[in-house]
Amino acid sequence: MSDANVRIPHEAKDRLAAIAAAEGLSLRAYLARLAETLLTPAERAERAAQALAALKSWNGYAPTPAQQQDLDSELDRRLAQVTGR
């Protein structure tokens, strides 16, 4: 296993360390677990395509690109509303 130095603000490091400690993990173990659970943009796109294909075969759901854009915009709007952004 190789080590890496990552420069982040002290506040971010302290926060991550506190979260890791609350879960009984070292910061190193917590970051390794986090890296294993997050998806890359390519992996997210692949899963989205798989989900869309499953919905289409299950119930015929096949939105047009314009409908998908409208749905994405609505989701972005709602997320911004609840996160205050």
XYZ file of N, CA and C in Angstrom:
255
model
N 0.852 -1.163 0.000
C 0.000 0.000 0.000
C 0.898 1.227 0.000
N 0.592 2.171 -0.860
C 1.385 3.391 -0.915
C 0.735 4.488 -0.083
N 1.580 5.369 0.408
C 1.090 6.530 1.146
C 0.975 7.705 0.188
N 0.089 8.625 0.531
C -0.065 9.839 -0.267
C -0.237 11.011 0.681
N 0.320 12.116 0.296
C 0.111 13.351 1.046
C -0.938 14.161 0.316
N -1.939 14.586 1.056
C -3.017 15.386 0.489
C -3.124 16.657 1.307
N -3.098 17.779 0.621
C -3.211 19.059 1.320
C -4.666 19.504 1.310
N -5.223 19.613 2.501
C -6.583 20.125 2.672
C -6.567 21.079 3.856
N -7.553 21.939 3.948
C -7.605 22.844 5.106
C -7.648 22.056 6.424
N -7.034 22.629 7.458
C -7.015 21.974 8.770
C -8.424 21.655 9.257
N -9.365 22.565 9.001
C -10.743 22.340 9.442
C -11.329 21.089 8.799
N -11.040 20.885 7.522
C -11.553 19.704 6.820
C -10.916 18.438 7.383
N -9.610 18.474 7.626
C -8.923 17.314 8.202
C -9.474 16.987 9.586
N -9.650 18.010 10.401
C -10.181 17.795 11.749
C -11.583 17.210 11.695
N -12.388 17.714 10.778
C -13.755 17.202 10.642
C -13.746 15.734 10.215
N -12.941 15.420 9.221
C -12.849 14.027 8.769
C -12.321 13.117 9.874
N -11.345 13.589 10.615
C -10.798 12.795 11.715
C -11.846 12.553 12.791
N -12.666 13.559 13.087
C -13.729 13.404 14.085
C -14.779 12.408 13.612
N -15.141 12.483 12.338
C -16.117 11.535 11.778
C -15.549 10.120 11.845
N -14.287 9.974 11.452
C -13.644 8.657 11.484
C -13.611 8.103 12.907
N -13.213 8.937 13.864
C -13.133 8.497 15.254
C -14.495 8.080 15.785
N -15.533 8.817 15.402
C -16.884 8.467 15.857
C -17.321 7.107 15.325
N -16.733 6.693 14.214
C -17.050 5.386 13.642
C -16.021 4.327 14.030
N -15.122 4.704 14.940
C -14.126 3.757 15.418
C -13.036 3.457 14.404
N -12.770 4.406 13.514
C -11.774 4.207 12.472
C -10.686 5.260 12.559
N -9.524 4.900 12.045
C -8.482 5.911 11.867
C -8.863 6.743 10.652
N -8.253 7.897 10.535
C -8.524 8.734 9.369
C -8.138 7.993 8.094
N -7.022 7.290 8.117
C -6.576 6.518 6.958
C -7.617 5.457 6.575
N -8.106 4.700 7.539
C -9.101 3.658 7.260
C -10.405 4.270 6.765
N -10.787 5.392 7.354
C -12.021 6.048 6.939
C -11.927 6.518 5.490
N -10.807 7.144 5.125
C -10.638 7.622 3.754
C -10.573 6.465 2.761
N -9.943 5.367 3.150
C -9.896 4.189 2.270
C -11.306 3.641 2.057
N -12.097 3.562 3.135
C -13.475 3.075 3.008
C -14.305 4.029 2.162
N -14.115 5.312 2.356
C -14.838 6.311 1.575
C -14.519 6.163 0.092
N -13.252 5.978 -0.230
C -12.838 5.822 -1.626
C -13.469 4.583 -2.255
N -13.653 3.533 -1.466
C -14.263 2.304 -1.983
C -15.762 2.450 -2.226
N -16.410 3.352 -1.520
C -17.866 3.453 -1.609
C -18.350 4.513 -2.588
N -17.498 5.472 -2.932
C -17.911 6.520 -3.866
C -17.750 6.044 -5.300
N -18.628 6.518 -6.164
C -18.572 6.153 -7.569
C -17.895 7.253 -8.382
N -17.163 6.851 -9.396
C -16.587 7.813 -10.328
C -17.711 8.313 -11.232
N -17.511 9.429 -11.921
C -18.543 9.880 -12.862
C -18.894 8.815 -13.905
N -17.905 8.073 -14.385
C -18.175 7.019 -15.371
C -19.012 5.894 -14.761
N -18.724 5.540 -13.509
C -19.505 4.495 -12.839
C -20.941 4.952 -12.603
N -21.112 6.242 -12.220
C -22.475 6.764 -12.034
C -23.248 6.744 -13.343
N -22.593 7.140 -14.426
C -23.257 7.137 -15.739
C -23.647 5.725 -16.148
N -22.775 4.765 -15.893
C -23.072 3.371 -16.225
C -24.268 2.860 -15.422
N -24.286 3.157 -14.134
C -25.423 2.720 -13.305
C -26.721 3.394 -13.730
N -26.634 4.667 -14.105
C -27.833 5.368 -14.570
C -28.356 4.723 -15.841
N -27.459 4.367 -16.748
C -27.878 3.709 -17.989
C -28.493 2.350 -17.700
N -27.929 1.618 -16.763
C -28.478 0.319 -16.379
C -29.866 0.477 -15.758
N -30.031 1.482 -14.907
C -31.326 1.716 -14.275
C -32.368 2.099 -15.313
N -31.995 2.950 -16.256
C -32.913 3.358 -17.310
C -33.320 2.164 -18.168
N -32.362 1.297 -18.489
C -32.672 0.099 -19.272
C -33.601 -0.829 -18.501
N -33.378 -0.958 -17.197
C -34.243 -1.806 -16.375
C -35.662 -1.247 -16.319
N -35.785 0.065 -16.157
C -37.117 0.685 -16.138
C -37.832 0.516 -17.474
N -37.086 0.655 -18.562
C -37.696 0.503 -19.882
C -38.202 -0.915 -20.082
N -37.419 -1.914 -19.689
C -37.862 -3.300 -19.874
C -38.979 -3.660 -18.899
N -39.002 -3.038 -17.734
C -40.008 -3.369 -16.726
C -41.359 -2.728 -17.030
N -41.340 -1.428 -17.352
C -42.634 -0.764 -17.532
C -42.688 0.154 -18.751
N -41.679 0.084 -19.618
C -41.699 0.881 -20.832
C -41.271 2.319 -20.663
N -40.773 2.687 -19.488
C -40.354 4.063 -19.231
C -39.149 4.398 -20.102
N -39.322 5.376 -20.987
C -38.235 5.776 -21.884
C -38.349 7.275 -22.166
N -37.899 8.098 -21.234
C -38.015 9.547 -21.436
C -37.119 10.021 -22.571
N -37.548 11.068 -23.219
C -36.730 11.692 -24.259
C -35.595 12.461 -23.577
N -34.563 12.828 -24.322
C -33.503 13.646 -23.714
C -34.040 14.947 -23.101
N -35.018 15.555 -23.741
C -35.601 16.783 -23.189
C -36.312 16.501 -21.870
N -37.032 15.398 -21.793
C -37.705 15.031 -20.544
C -36.674 14.731 -19.453
N -35.599 14.052 -19.816
C -34.549 13.770 -18.838
C -33.946 15.073 -18.317
N -33.725 16.026 -19.211
C -33.172 17.319 -18.794
C -34.123 18.043 -17.856
N -35.415 18.008 -18.169
C -36.408 18.632 -17.295
C -36.401 17.984 -15.908
N -36.312 16.651 -15.878
C -36.285 15.933 -14.599
C -35.010 16.261 -13.817
N -33.874 16.323 -14.513
C -32.621 16.686 -13.856
C -32.688 18.100 -13.285
N -33.255 19.007 -14.043
C -33.388 20.390 -13.577
C -34.283 20.473 -12.347
N -35.354 19.714 -12.364
C -36.264 19.704 -11.210
C -35.577 19.117 -9.987
N -34.816 18.060 -10.168
C -34.084 17.474 -9.054
C -33.059 18.463 -8.515
N -32.317 19.128 -9.407
C -31.353 20.141 -8.974
C -32.039 21.246 -8.184
N -33.206 21.688 -8.659
C -33.951 22.745 -7.977
C -34.338 22.312 -6.570
N -34.853 21.082 -6.463
C -35.287 20.596 -5.142
C -34.110 20.399 -4.194
N -32.993 19.874 -4.720
C -31.808 19.721 -3.873
C -31.289 21.064 -3.395
N -31.283 22.041 -4.273
C -30.851 23.375 -3.875
C -31.762 23.948 -2.809
N -33.032 23.669 -2.929
C -34.020 24.181 -1.967
C -33.769 23.604 -0.572
N -33.525 22.318 -0.491
C -33.352 21.715 0.834
C -31.965 21.932 1.407
N -30.972 22.200 0.554
C -29.622 22.434 1.076
C -29.320 23.912 1.245
N -30.235 24.767 0.790
C -30.043 26.199 0.934
C -29.029 26.784 -0.023
N -28.803 26.108 -1.122
C -27.816 26.607 -2.110
C -28.479 27.234 -3.287
